[in-house]
Short mmCIF file of C-alpha atoms in Angstrom, two decimals:
data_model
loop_
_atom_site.label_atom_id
_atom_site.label_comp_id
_atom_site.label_asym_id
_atom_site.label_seq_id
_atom_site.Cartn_x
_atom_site.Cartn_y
_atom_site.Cartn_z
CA UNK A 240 30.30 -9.23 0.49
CA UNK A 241 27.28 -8.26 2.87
CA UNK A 242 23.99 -7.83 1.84
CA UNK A 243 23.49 -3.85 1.95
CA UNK A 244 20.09 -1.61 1.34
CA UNK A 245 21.41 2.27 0.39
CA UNK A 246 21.24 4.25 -2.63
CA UNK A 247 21.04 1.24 -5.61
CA UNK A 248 17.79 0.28 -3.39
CA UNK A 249 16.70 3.82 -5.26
CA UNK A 250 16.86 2.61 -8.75
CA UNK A 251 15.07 -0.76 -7.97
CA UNK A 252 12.51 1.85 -6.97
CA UNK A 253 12.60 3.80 -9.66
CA UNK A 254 12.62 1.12 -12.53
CA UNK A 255 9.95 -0.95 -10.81
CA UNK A 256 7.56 1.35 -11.28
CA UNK A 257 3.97 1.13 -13.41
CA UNK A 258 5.39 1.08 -16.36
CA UNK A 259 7.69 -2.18 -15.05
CA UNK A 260 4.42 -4.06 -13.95
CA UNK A 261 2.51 -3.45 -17.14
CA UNK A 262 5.22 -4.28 -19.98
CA UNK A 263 6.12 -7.53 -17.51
CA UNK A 264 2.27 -8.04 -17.39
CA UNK A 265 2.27 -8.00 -21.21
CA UNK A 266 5.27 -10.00 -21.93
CA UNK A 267 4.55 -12.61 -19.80
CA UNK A 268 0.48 -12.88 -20.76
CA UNK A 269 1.62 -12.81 -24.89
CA UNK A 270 5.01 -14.56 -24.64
CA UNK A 271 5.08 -16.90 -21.75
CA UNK A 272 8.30 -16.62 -20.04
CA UNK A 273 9.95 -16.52 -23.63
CA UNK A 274 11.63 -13.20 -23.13
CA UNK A 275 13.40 -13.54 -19.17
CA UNK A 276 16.64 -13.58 -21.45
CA UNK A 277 15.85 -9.91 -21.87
CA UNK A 278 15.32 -9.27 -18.65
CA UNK A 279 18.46 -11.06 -17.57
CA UNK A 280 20.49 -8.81 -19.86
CA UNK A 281 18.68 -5.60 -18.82
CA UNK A 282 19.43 -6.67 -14.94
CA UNK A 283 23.54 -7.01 -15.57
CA UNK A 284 23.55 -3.87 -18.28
CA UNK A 285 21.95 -2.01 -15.16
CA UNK A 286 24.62 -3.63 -12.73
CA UNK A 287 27.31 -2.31 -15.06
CA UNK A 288 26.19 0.86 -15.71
CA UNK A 289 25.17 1.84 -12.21
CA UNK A 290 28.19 0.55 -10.45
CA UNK A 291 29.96 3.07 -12.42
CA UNK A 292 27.21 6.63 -11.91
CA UNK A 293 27.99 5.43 -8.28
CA UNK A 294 31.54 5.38 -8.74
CA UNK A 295 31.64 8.24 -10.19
CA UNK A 296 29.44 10.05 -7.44
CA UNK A 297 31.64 8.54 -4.40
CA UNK A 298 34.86 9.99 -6.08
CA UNK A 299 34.04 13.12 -7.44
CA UNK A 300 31.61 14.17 -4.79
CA UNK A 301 29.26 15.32 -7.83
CA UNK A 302 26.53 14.09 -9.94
CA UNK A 303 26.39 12.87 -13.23
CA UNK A 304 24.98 16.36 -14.11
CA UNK A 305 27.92 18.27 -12.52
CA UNK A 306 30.47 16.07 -14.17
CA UNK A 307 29.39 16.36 -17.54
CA UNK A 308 29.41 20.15 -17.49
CA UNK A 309 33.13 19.20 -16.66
CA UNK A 310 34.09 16.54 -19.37
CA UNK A 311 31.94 18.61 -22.16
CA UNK A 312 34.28 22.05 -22.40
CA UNK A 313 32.86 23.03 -25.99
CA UNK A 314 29.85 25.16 -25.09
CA UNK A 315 27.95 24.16 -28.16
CA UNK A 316 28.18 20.44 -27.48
CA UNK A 317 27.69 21.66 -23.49
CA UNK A 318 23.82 23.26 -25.21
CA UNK A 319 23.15 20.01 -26.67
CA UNK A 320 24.08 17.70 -23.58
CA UNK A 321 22.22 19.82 -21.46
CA UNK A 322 18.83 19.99 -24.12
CA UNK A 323 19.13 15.75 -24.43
CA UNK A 324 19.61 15.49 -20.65
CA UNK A 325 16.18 18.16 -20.12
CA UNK A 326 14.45 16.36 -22.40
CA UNK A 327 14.80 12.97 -21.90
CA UNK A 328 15.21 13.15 -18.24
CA UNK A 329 12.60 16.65 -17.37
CA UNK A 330 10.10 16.28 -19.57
CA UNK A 331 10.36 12.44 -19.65
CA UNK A 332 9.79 11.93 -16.22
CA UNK A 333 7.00 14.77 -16.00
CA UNK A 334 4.99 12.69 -18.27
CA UNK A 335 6.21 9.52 -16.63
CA UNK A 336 4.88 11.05 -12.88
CA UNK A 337 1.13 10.93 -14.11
CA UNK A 338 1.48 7.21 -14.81
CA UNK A 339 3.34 6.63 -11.44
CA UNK A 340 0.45 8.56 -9.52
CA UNK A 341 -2.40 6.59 -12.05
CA UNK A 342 -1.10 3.29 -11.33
CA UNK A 343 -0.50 3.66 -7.93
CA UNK A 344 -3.88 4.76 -7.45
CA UNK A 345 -5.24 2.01 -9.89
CA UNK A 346 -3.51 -0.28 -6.74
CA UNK A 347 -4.91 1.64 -3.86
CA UNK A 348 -8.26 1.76 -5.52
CA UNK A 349 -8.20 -2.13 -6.05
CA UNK A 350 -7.45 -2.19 -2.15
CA UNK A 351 -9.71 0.39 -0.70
CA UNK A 352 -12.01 1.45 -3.07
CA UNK A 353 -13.37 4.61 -4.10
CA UNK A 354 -12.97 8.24 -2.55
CA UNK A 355 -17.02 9.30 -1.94
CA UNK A 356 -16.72 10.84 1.48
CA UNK A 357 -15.06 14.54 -0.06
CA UNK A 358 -17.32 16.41 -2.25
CA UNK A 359 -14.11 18.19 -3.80
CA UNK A 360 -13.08 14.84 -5.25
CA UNK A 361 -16.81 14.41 -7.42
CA UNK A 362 -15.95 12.72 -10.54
CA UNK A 363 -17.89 15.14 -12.43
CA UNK A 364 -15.28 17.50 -12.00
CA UNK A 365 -13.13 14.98 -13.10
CA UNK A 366 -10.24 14.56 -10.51
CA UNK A 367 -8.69 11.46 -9.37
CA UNK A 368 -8.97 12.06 -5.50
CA UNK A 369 -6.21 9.14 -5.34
CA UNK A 370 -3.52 10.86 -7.47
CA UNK A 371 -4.22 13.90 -5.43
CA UNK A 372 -3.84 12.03 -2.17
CA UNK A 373 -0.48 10.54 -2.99
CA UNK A 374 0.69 13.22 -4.42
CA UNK A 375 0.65 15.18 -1.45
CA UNK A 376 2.32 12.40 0.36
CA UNK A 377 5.09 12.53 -2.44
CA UNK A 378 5.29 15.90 -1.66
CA UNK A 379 6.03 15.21 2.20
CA UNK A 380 8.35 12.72 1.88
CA UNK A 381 10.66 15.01 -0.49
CA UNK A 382 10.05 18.22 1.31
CA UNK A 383 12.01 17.33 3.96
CA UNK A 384 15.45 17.33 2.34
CA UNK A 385 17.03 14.70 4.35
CA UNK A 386 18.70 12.08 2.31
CA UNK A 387 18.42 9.51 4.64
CA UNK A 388 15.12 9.82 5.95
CA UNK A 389 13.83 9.41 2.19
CA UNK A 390 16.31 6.49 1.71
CA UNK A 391 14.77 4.55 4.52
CA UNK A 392 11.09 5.29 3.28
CA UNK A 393 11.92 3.91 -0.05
CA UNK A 394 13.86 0.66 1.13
CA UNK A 395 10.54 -0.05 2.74
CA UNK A 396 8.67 0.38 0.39
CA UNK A 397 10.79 -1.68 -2.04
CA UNK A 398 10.95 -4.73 0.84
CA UNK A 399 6.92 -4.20 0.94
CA UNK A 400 6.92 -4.44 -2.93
CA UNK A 401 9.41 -7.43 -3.11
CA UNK A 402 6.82 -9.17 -0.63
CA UNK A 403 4.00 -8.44 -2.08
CA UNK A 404 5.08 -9.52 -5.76
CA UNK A 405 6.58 -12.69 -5.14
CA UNK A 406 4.09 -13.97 -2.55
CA UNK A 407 1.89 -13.63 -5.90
CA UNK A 408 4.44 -15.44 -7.63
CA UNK A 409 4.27 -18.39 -5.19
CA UNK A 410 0.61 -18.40 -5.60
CA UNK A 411 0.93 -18.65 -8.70
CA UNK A 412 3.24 -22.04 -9.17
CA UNK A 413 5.27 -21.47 -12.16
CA UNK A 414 7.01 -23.52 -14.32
CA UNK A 415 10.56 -23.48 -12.66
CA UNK A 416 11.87 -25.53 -16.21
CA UNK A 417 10.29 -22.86 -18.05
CA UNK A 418 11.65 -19.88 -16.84
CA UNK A 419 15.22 -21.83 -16.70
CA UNK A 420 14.99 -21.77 -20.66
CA UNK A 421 13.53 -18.31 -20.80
CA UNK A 422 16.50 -16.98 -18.82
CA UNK A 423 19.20 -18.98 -20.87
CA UNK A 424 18.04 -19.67 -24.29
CA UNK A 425 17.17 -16.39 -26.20
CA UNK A 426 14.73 -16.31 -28.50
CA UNK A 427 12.15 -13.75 -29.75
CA UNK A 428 8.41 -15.06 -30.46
CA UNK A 429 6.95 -13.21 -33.90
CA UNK A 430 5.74 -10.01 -33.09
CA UNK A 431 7.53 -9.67 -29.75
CA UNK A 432 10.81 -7.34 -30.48
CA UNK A 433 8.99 -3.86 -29.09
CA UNK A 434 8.04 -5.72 -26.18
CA UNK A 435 11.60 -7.10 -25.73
CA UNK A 436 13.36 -3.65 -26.74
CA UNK A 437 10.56 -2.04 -24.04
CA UNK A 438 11.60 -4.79 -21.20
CA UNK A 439 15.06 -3.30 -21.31
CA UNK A 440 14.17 -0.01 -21.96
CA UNK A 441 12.15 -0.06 -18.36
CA UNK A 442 14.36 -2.08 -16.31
CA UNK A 443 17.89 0.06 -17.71
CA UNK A 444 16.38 3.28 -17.03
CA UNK A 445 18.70 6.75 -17.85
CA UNK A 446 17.55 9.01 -15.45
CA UNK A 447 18.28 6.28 -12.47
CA UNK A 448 22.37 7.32 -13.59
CA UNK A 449 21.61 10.62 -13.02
CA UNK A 450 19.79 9.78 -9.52
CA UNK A 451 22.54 6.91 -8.14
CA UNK A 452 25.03 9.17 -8.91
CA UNK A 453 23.45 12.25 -6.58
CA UNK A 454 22.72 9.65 -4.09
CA UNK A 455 26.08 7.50 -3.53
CA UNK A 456 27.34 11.53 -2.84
CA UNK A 457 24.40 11.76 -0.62
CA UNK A 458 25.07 8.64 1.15
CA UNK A 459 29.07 8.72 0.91
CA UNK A 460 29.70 12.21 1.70
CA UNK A 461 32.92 12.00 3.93
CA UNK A 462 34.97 9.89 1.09
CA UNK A 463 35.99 13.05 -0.82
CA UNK A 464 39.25 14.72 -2.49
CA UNK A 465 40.91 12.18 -5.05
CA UNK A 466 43.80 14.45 -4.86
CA UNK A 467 44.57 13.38 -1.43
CA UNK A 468 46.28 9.62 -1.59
CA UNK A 469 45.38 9.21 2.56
CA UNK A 470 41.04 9.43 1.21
CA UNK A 471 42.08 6.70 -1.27
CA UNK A 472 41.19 3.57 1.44
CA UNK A 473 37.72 5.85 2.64
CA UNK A 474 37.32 6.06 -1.26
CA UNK A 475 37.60 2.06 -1.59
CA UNK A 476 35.68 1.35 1.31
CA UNK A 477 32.51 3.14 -0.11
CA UNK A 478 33.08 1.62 -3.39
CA UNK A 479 33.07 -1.88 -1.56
CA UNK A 480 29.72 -1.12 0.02
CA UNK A 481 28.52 0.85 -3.29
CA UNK A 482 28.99 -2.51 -4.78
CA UNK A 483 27.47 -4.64 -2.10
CA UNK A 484 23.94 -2.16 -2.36
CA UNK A 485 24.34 -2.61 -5.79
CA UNK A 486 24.68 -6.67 -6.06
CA UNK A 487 21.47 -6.82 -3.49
CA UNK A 488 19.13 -4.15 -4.63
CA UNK A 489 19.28 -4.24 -8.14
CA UNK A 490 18.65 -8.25 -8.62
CA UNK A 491 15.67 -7.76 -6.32
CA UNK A 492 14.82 -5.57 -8.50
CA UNK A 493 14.70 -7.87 -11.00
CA UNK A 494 14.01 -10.87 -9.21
CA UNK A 495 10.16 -8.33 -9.25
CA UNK A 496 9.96 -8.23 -12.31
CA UNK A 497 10.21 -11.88 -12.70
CA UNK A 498 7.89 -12.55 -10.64
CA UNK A 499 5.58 -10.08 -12.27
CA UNK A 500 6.27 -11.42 -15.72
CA UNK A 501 6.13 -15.10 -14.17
CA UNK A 502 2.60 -14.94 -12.62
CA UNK A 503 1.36 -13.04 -16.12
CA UNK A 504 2.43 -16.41 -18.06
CA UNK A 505 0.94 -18.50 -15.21
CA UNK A 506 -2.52 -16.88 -15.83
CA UNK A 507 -2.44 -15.99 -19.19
CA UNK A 508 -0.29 -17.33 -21.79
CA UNK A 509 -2.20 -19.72 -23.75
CA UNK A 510 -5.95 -18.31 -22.68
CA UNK A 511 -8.20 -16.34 -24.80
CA UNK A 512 -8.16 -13.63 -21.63
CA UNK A 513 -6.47 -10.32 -22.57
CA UNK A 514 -4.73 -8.16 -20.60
CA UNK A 515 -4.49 -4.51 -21.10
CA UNK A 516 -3.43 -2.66 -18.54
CA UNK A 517 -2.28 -3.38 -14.78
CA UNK A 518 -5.15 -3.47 -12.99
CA UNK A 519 -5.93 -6.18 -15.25
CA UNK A 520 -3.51 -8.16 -13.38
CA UNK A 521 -4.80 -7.44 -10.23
CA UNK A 522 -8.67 -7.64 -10.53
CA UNK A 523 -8.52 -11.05 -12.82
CA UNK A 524 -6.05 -12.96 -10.81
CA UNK A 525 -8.96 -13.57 -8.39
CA UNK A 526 -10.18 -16.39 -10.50
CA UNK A 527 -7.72 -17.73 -11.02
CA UNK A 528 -5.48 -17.92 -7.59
CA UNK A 529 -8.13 -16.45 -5.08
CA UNK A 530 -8.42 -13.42 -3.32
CA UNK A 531 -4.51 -13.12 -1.67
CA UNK A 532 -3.13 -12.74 -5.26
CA UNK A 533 -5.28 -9.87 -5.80
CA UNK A 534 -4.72 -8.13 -2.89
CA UNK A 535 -1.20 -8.93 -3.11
CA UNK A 536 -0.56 -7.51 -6.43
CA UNK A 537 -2.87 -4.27 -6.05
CA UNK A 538 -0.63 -3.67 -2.83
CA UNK A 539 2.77 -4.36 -5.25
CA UNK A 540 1.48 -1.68 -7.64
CA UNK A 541 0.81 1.03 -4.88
CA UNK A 542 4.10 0.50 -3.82
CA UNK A 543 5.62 0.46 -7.18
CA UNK A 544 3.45 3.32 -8.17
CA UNK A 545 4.24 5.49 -4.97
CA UNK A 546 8.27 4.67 -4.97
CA UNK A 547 8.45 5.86 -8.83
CA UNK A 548 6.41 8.93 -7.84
CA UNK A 549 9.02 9.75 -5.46
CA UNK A 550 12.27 8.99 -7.16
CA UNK A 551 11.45 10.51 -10.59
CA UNK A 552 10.97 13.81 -9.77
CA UNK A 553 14.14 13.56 -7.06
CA UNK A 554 16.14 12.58 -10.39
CA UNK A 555 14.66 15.32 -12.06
CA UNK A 556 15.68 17.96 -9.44
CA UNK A 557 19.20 16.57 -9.14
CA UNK A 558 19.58 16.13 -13.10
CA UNK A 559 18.74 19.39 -13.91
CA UNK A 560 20.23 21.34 -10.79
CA UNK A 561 23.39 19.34 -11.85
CA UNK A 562 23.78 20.10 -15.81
CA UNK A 563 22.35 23.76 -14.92
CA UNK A 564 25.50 24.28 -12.81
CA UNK A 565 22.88 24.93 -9.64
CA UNK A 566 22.93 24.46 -6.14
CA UNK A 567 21.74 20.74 -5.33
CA UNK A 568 21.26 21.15 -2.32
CA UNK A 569 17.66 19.38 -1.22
CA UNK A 570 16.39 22.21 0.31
CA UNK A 571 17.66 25.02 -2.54
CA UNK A 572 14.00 26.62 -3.59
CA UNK A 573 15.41 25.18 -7.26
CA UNK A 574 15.66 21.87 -6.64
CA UNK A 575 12.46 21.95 -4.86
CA UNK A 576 10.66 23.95 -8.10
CA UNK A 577 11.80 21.52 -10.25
CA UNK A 578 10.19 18.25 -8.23
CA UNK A 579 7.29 19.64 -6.99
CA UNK A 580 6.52 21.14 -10.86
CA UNK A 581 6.74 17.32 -11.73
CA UNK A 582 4.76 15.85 -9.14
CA UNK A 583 2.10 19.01 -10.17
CA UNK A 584 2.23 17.67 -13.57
CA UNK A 585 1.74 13.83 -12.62
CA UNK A 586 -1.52 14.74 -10.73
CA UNK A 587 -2.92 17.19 -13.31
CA UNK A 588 -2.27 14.38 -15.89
CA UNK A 589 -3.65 11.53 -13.61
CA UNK A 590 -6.50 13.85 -12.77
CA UNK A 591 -7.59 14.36 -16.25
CA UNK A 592 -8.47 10.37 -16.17
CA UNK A 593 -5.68 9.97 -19.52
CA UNK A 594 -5.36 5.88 -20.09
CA UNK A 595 -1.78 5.77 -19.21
CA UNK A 596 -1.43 2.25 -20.80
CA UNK A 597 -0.13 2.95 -24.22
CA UNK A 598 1.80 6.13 -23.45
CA UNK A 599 3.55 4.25 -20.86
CA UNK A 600 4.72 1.31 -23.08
CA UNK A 601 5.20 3.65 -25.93
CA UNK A 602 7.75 5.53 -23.09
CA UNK A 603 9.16 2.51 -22.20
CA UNK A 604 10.20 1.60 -25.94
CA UNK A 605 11.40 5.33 -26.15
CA UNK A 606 13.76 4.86 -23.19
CA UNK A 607 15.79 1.74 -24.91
CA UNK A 608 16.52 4.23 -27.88
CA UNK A 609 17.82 6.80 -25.29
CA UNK A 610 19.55 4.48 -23.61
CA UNK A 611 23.10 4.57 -25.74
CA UNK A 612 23.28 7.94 -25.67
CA UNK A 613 22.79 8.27 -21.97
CA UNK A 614 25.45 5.16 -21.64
CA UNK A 615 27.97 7.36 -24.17
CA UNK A 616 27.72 9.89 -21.62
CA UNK A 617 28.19 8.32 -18.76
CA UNK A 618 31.10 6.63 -20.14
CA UNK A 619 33.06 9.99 -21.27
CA UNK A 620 32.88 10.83 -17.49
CA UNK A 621 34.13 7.81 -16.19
CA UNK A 622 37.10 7.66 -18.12
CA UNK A 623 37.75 11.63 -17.53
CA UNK A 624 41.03 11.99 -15.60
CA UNK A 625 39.41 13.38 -12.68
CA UNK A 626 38.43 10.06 -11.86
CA UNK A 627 42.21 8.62 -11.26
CA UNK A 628 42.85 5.36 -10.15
CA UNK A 629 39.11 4.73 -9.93
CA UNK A 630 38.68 5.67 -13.63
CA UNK A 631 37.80 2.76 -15.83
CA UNK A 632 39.95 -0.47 -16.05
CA UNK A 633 40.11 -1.45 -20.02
CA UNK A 634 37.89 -4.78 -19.02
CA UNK A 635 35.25 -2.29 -17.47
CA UNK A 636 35.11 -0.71 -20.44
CA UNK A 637 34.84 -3.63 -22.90
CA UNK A 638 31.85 -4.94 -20.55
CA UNK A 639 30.25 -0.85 -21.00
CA UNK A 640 31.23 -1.58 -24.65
CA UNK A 641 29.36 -4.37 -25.17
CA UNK A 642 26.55 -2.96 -23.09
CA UNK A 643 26.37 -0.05 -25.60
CA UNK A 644 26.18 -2.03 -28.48
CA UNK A 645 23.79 -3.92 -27.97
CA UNK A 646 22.01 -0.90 -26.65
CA UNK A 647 22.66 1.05 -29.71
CA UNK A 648 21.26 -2.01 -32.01
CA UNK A 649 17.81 -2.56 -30.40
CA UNK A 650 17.13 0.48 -30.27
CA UNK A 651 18.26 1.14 -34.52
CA UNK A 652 15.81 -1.87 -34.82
CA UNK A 653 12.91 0.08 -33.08
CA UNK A 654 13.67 3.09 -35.21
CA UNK A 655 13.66 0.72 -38.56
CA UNK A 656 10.13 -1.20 -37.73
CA UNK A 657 8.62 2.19 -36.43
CA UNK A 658 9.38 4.28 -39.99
CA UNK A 659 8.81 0.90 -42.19
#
């Protein structure tokens, strides 16, 4: 199987994002590399689960959104999937997009400096002349509507990110024995289960179903009409490069976030040095591993800031287009409205100079109780009959299964420590 960049290179953008580098940041600073396990499980729950959204979208030639309108005939239950799927996709990401923009300005602040030179960006008029700027260029890079143009812009910027994160890591000389036993032999330090449930809840990230779905039809248009036995080899051979984008972009995804969590524990775990937010990590690494690690990682969390600025509100638009029963095509004047009200949002909430820090670990830990509900659905639509010979084998399901469960139970076990 080749190594492929396409549409899974997507979701490694969108769950390294901000919110990726600072619950990383904090488990490896508090925990050492105690809690890779985790991350190890999040990595193949988000192999399983995206294999089949893509699936799903090379077969059907629709998006998750589309195909649960489909499976879900009882209009009531329709209401309630398509409230769940607003709110926890919508309204999630809106709030998510101001902590994309913040820490991807946090990044090109750390790299650049301050705006001064444009009296509209004063701070006494309190805007954030950096959330503005990449905003805009948010804004340009979806406005075209051409799948593969944005596709290509955000495998680059995941390759920059990938660089720039594990040079850091090399700088940093971890303990290669430790993270062997973090990654193997599970354990959870006192104190550290919202930071474990928070690991998986932003590395196995819902609205990434809705947006590999919308994007393996994007990038596997031609492989259409189950119906038709002669598409059934077309159909296989996307699948078999579905899978091969898959099995390279989503380990370097979390190959990052090793890395991140990695050079945290390097510097941290063990001192009496806090860290509290992300540009932590980048402005007190200088001490410790000179100047390249600081540059390095300030240039990691622009990219990671500006690639989760651009996929969450293109999940957005093709989430709620899809469950809406809408046109999704890129350049319907809906599924513009509906990113370019979310990128609004992320730079009016950015602007107002909001500490994103707890709200976006607080988000994270909110997205791992989501999760099983968002993996029930995408399960009823895999298994629908639409789907054929490509619907779920019974092993596919037990792995989904098992996936859910222990889904459903760290996220019970947030709910219980949160109300006791």
């Amino acid at each position: 199987m080749k190594l492929k960049f396409g549409p899974a290179t997507l979701v490694a953008a969108a769950f390294i994002g901000p919110g990726t580098v600072v619950t990383a940041s904090l488990a490896g600073a508090n925990y050492g590399y105690a809690l890779l396990w985790a991350l190890l499980f999040a990595i193949a729950a988000t192999i399983v689960l995206q294999e089949m959204a893509a699936r799903i979208g090379v077969v059907t030639q629709q998006g998750l959104g589309e195909n649960l309108r489909v499976a879900v005939q009882q209009p009531l239950l329709r209401q309630l999937f398509i409230l769940l799927v607003v709110a926890a996709v919508v309204i999630g990401n809106s709030a998510y997009q101001g902590g994309n923009l913040t820490g991807a300005s946090l990044g090109a602040r750390s790299l650049w400096g301050d705006i001064t030179w444009v009296e509209f960006f004063r701070e006494d008029i309190g805007i954030n002349p950096w959330a503005v700027i990449l905003g805009s260029l948010a804004t340009l890079i979806l406005w075209q509507g051409h799948y593969k143009r944005i596709e290509k812009i955000l495998i680059v910027l995941v390759v920059l990110m990938s660089i720039a994160f594990l040079f850091t890591f090399a700088l940093s000389k971890p303990d290669i024995v430790a993270i062997l036993k973090g990654l193997f032999i599970p354990s959870i330090p006192a104190g550290a289960l919202l930071t474990t449930i928070a690991l998986v809840g932003t590395t196995v990230v819902p609205y990434a179903l809705f947006l590999h779905a919308a994007s393996a039809r994007e990038r596997w248009g031609r492989a259409s009409e189950l119906a038709d036995e002669a598409n059934d080899a077309r159909i296989r051979a996307a699948l078999s490069e579905a899978k091969a984008d898959i099995y390279t972009s989503i380990p370097l995804g979390g190959l990052i976030t090793l890395a991140i969590i990695s050079t945290a524990a390097s510097a941290y775990f063990g001192s009496s040095e806090q860290i509290t937010g992300a540009a932590d990590l980048a402005v007190s690494l200088q001490p410790v591993f000179g100047n390249a690690a600081t540059y390095l990682t300030a240039f990691g969390l622009l990219a990671a800031g500006l690639s989760s600025a651009i996929t969450a509100p293109l999940a957005s638009a093709y989430a709620l287009t899809g469950v809406l029963g809408w046109s999704t095509n890129m350049r319907g004047w809906r599924f513009r409205a509906t990113w370019l009200g979310i990128i609004l949002i992320g730079v009016v909430v950015s602007s107002l100079g909001i500490q994103p820090f707890a709200l976006i670990v607080f988000a994270q830990v909110a997205n791992g109780i989501l999760l099983p509900l968002i993996t029930y659905f995408l399960l009823m639509v895999v298994n629908q009959k639409r789907m054929g010979a490509f619907a779920n084998s019974k092993r596919q399901n037990g792995v989904a299964a098992l996936v859910f469960v222990i889904a459903l139970g760290l996220g019970a076990r947030s709910i219980w420590l949160a109300i006791t």
